[in-house]
Short mmCIF file of C-alpha atoms and ligand atoms in Angstrom, two decimals:
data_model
loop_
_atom_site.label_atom_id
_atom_site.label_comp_id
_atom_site.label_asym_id
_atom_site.label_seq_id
_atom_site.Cartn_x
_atom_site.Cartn_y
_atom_site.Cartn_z
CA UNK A 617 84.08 84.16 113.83
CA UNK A 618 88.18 83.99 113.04
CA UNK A 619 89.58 86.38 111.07
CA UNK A 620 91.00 85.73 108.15
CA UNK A 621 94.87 85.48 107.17
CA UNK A 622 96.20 87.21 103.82
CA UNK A 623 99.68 87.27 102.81
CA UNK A 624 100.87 89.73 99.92
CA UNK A 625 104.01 88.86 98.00
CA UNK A 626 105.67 90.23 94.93
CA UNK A 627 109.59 91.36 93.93
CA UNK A 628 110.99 94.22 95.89
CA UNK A 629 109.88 98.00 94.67
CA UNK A 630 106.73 96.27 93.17
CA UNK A 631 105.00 98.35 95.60
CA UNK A 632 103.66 96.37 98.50
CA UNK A 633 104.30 99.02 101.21
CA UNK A 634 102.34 101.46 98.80
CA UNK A 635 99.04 99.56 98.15
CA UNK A 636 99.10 98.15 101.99
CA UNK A 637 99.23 101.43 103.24
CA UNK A 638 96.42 102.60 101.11
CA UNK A 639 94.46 99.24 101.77
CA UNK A 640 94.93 99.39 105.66
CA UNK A 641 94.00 103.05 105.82
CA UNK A 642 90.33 102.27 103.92
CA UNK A 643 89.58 98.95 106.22
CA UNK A 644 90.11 98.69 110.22
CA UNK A 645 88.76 94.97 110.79
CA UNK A 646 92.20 94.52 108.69
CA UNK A 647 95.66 95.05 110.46
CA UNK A 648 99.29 94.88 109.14
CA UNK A 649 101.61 92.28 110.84
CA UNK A 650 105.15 93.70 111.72
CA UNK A 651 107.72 91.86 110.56
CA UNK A 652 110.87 91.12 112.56
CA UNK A 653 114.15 91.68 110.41
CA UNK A 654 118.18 91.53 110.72
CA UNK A 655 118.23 94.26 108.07
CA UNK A 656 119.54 97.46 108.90
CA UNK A 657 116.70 100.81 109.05
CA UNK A 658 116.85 102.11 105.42
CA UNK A 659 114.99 105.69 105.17
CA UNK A 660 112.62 106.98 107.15
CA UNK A 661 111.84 103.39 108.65
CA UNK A 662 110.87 102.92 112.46
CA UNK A 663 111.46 100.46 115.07
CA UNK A 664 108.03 98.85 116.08
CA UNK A 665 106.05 100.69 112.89
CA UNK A 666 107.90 99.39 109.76
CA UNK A 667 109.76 96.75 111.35
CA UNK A 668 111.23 95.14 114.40
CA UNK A 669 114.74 95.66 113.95
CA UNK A 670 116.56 92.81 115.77
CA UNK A 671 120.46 91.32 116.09
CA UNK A 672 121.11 88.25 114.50
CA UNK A 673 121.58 86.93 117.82
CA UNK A 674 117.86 88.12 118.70
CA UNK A 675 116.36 86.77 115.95
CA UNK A 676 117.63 83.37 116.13
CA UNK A 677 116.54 83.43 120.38
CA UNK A 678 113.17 83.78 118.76
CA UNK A 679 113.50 81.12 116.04
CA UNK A 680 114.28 78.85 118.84
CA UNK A 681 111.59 79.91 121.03
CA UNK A 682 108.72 78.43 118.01
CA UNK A 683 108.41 82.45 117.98
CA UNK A 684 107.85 83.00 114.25
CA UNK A 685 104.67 82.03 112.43
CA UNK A 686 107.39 81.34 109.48
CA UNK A 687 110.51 83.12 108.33
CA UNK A 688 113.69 82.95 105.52
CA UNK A 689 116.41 84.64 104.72
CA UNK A 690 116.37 86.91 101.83
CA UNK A 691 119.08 88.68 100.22
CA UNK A 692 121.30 87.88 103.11
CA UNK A 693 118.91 88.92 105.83
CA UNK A 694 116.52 87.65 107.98
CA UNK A 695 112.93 88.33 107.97
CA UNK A 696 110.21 86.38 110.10
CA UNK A 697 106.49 86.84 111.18
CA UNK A 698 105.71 86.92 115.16
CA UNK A 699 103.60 84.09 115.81
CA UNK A 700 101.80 85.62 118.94
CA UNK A 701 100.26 88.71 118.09
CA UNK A 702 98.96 87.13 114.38
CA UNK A 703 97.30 84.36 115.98
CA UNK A 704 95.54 86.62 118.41
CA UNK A 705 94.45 89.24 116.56
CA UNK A 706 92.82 86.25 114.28
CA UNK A 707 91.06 84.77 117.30
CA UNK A 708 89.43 88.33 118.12
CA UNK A 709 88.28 88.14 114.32
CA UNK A 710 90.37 90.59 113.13
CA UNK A 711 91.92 89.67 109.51
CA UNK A 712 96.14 89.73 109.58
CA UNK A 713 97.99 90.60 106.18
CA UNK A 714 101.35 89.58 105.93
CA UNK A 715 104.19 90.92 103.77
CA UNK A 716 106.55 88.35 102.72
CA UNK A 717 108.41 86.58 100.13
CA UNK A 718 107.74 83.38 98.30
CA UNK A 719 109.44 81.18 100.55
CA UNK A 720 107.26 82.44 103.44
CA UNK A 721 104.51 82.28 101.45
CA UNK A 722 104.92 78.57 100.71
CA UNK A 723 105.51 78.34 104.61
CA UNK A 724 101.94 79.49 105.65
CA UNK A 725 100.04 77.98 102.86
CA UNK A 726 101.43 74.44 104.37
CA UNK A 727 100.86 75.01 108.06
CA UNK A 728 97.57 77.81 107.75
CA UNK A 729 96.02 76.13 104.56
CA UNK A 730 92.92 78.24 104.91
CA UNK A 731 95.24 81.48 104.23
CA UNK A 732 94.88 83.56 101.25
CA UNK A 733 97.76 83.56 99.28
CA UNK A 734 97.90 87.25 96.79
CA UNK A 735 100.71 88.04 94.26
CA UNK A 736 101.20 92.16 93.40
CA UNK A 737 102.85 91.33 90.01
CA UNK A 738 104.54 94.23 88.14
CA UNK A 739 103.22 95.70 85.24
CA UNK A 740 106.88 95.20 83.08
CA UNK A 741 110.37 94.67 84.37
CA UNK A 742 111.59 97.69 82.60
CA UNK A 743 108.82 99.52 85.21
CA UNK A 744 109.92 97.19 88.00
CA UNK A 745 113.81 98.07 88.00
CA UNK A 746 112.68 102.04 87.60
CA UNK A 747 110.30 101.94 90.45
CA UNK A 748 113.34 100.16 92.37
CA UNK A 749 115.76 102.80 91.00
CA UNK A 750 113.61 105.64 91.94
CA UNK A 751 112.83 104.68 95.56
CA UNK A 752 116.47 105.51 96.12
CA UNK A 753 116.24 103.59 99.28
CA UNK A 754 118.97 100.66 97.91
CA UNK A 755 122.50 100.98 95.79
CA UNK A 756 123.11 99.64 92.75
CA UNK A 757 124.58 96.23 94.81
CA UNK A 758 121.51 95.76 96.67
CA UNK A 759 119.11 97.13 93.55
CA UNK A 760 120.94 94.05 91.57
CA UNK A 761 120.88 91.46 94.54
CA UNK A 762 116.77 92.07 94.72
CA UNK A 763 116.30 91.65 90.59
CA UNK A 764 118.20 88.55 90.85
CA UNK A 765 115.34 86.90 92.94
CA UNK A 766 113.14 87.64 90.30
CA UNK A 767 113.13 84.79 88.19
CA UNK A 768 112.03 82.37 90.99
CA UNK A 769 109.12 85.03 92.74
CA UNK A 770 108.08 84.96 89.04
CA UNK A 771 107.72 81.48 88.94
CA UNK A 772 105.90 81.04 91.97
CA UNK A 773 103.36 82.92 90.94
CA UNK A 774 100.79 79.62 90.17
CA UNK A 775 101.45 78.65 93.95
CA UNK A 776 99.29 81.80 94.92
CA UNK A 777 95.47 82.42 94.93
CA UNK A 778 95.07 85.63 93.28
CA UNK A 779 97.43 87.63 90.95
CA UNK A 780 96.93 91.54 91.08
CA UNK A 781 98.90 93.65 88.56
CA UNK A 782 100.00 96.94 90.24
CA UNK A 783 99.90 98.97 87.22
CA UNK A 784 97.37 102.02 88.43
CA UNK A 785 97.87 102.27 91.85
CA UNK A 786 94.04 102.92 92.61
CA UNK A 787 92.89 100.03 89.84
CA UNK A 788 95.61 97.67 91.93
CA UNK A 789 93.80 98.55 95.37
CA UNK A 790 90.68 98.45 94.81
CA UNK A 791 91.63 94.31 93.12
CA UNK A 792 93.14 93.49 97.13
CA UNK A 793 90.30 95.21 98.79
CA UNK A 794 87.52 92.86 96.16
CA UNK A 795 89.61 90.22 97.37
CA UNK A 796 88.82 90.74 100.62
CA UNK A 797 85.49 91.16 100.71
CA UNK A 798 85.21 87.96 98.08
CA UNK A 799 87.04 85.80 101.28
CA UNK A 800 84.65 87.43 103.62
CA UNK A 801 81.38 86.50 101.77
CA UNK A 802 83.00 83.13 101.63
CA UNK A 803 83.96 82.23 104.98
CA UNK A 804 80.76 83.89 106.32
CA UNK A 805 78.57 81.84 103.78
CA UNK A 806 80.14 78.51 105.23
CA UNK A 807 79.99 79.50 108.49
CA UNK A 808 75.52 80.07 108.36
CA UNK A 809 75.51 76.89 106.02
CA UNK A 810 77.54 74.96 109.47
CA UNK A 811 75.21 76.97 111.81
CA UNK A 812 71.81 76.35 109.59
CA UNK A 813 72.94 72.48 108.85
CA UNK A 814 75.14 71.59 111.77
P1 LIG B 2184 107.69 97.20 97.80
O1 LIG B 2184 107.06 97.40 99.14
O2 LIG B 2184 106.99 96.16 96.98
O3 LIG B 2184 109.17 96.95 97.84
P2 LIG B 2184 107.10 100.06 97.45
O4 LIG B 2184 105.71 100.13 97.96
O5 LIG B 2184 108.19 100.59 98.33
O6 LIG B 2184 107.48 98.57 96.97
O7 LIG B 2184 107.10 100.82 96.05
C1 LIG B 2184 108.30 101.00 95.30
C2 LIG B 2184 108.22 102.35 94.57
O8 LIG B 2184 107.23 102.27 93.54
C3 LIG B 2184 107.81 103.50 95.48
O9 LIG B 2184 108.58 104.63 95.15
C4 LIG B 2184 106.33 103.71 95.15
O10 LIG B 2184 105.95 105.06 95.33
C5 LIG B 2184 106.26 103.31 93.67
N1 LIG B 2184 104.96 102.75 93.26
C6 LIG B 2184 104.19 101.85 93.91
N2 LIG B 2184 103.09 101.53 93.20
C7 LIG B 2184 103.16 102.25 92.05
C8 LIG B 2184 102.30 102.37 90.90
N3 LIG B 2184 101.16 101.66 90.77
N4 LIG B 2184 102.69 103.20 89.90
C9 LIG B 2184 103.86 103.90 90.02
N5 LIG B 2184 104.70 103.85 91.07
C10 LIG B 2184 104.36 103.03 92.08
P1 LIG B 2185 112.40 94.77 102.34
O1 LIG B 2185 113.82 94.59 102.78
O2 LIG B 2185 112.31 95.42 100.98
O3 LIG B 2185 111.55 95.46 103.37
O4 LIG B 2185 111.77 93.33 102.18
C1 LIG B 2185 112.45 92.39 101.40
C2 LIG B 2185 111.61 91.16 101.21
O5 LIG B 2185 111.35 90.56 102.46
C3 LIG B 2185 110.24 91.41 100.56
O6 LIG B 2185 110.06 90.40 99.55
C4 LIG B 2185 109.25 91.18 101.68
O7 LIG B 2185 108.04 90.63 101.20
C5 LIG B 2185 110.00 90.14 102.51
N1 LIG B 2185 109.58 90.11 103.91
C6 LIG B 2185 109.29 91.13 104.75
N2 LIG B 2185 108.94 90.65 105.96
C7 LIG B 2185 108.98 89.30 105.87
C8 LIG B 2185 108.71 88.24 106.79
O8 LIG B 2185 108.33 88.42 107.94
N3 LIG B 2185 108.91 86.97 106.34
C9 LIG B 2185 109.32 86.70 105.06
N4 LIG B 2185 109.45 85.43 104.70
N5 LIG B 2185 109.56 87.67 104.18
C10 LIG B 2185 109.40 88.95 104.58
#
């Protein structure tokens, strides 16, 4: 059987990166895609682990080449999916999550309509902007540049499948993981109804 494809979005410092991590570590039949970006390392990140950091010039080679499963530009970078790796890991049966924004999100739900679309919503915006603050991984430019998205991520939200809340980290986790195994018993019930009933 295919794996499955998830796709987590929510505004920046919601904390994606936090309740993948702890996600991914708990569940091996489920891998994070790498994202290719024009944004410049912030922190601690890594070529190849957090992202692949690419030129402008790169990135577009690999627009033109059909390369990316989707990809946007978001607060004047460029972020895409690699097409080859997510469609192969799906074809061993290994479910792909994806990290990205709303306007990839609306991307895969029209070209991969059986992927499951999942919104991390904040708990506040007062605890939004001080999770943001405290990351201390943006300045106050780029802080203000990724709050001004809000508004439309937050009215996306009704495009998506599932909302989760990240309030308690743990409560927040153990919602995406549910979800998973909820799309699991799904696809796997259709698939013995096709088999049993072909
Ligand atoms: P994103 O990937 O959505 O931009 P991060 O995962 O980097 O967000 O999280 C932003 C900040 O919020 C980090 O400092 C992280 O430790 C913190 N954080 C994440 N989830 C929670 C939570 N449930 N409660 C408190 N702080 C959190
Ligand atoms: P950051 O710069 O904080 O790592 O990510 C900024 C935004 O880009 C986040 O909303 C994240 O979901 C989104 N993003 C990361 N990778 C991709 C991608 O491959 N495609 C799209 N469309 N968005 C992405």
């Amino acid at each position: 059987m295919e794996g499955l494809l998830f796709v987590l979005s929510g505004p920046s410092g919601v904390g994606k990166n936090t309740v993948l991590k702890k996600v991914l570590a708990k569940r091996t039949d489920l891998t994070y895609s790498i994202s290719a970006t024009t944004r410049p390392p912030r922190g601690q990140e890594v070529d190849g682990v957090d992202y692949y950091f690419l030129s402008k010039e790169q990135f577009w080679a690999e627009c033109q080449n059909n390369g990316f499963l989707e990809w946007a530009e978001i607060y004047g970078h460029y972020y895409g999916t690699p097409k080859k790796q997510v469609l192969a890991l799906i074809q061993k049966g290994q479910h792909v999550i994806l990290d990205v924004d709303i306007q990839g999100a609306a991307q895969i739900r029209q070209n991969y309509a059986n992927a499951v679309l999942i919104f991390l919503h904040p708990p506040s915006i007062t605890e939004l902007t001080r999770r943001l603050r405290e990351r201390k991984t943006e300045d106050e430019d780029a802080i203000k540049k990724r709050l001004a998205y809000l508004e439309k991520e937050l009215a996306a939200v009704t495009s998506y499948d599932y909302v989760v809340v990240n309030d308690q980290l743990e409560e927040a986790c153990r919602r995406v993981e549910a979800i998973i195994n909820a799309e699991e018993v799904k696809v796997t019930r259709g698939y013995w109804k096709r088999f049993l009933n072909p």
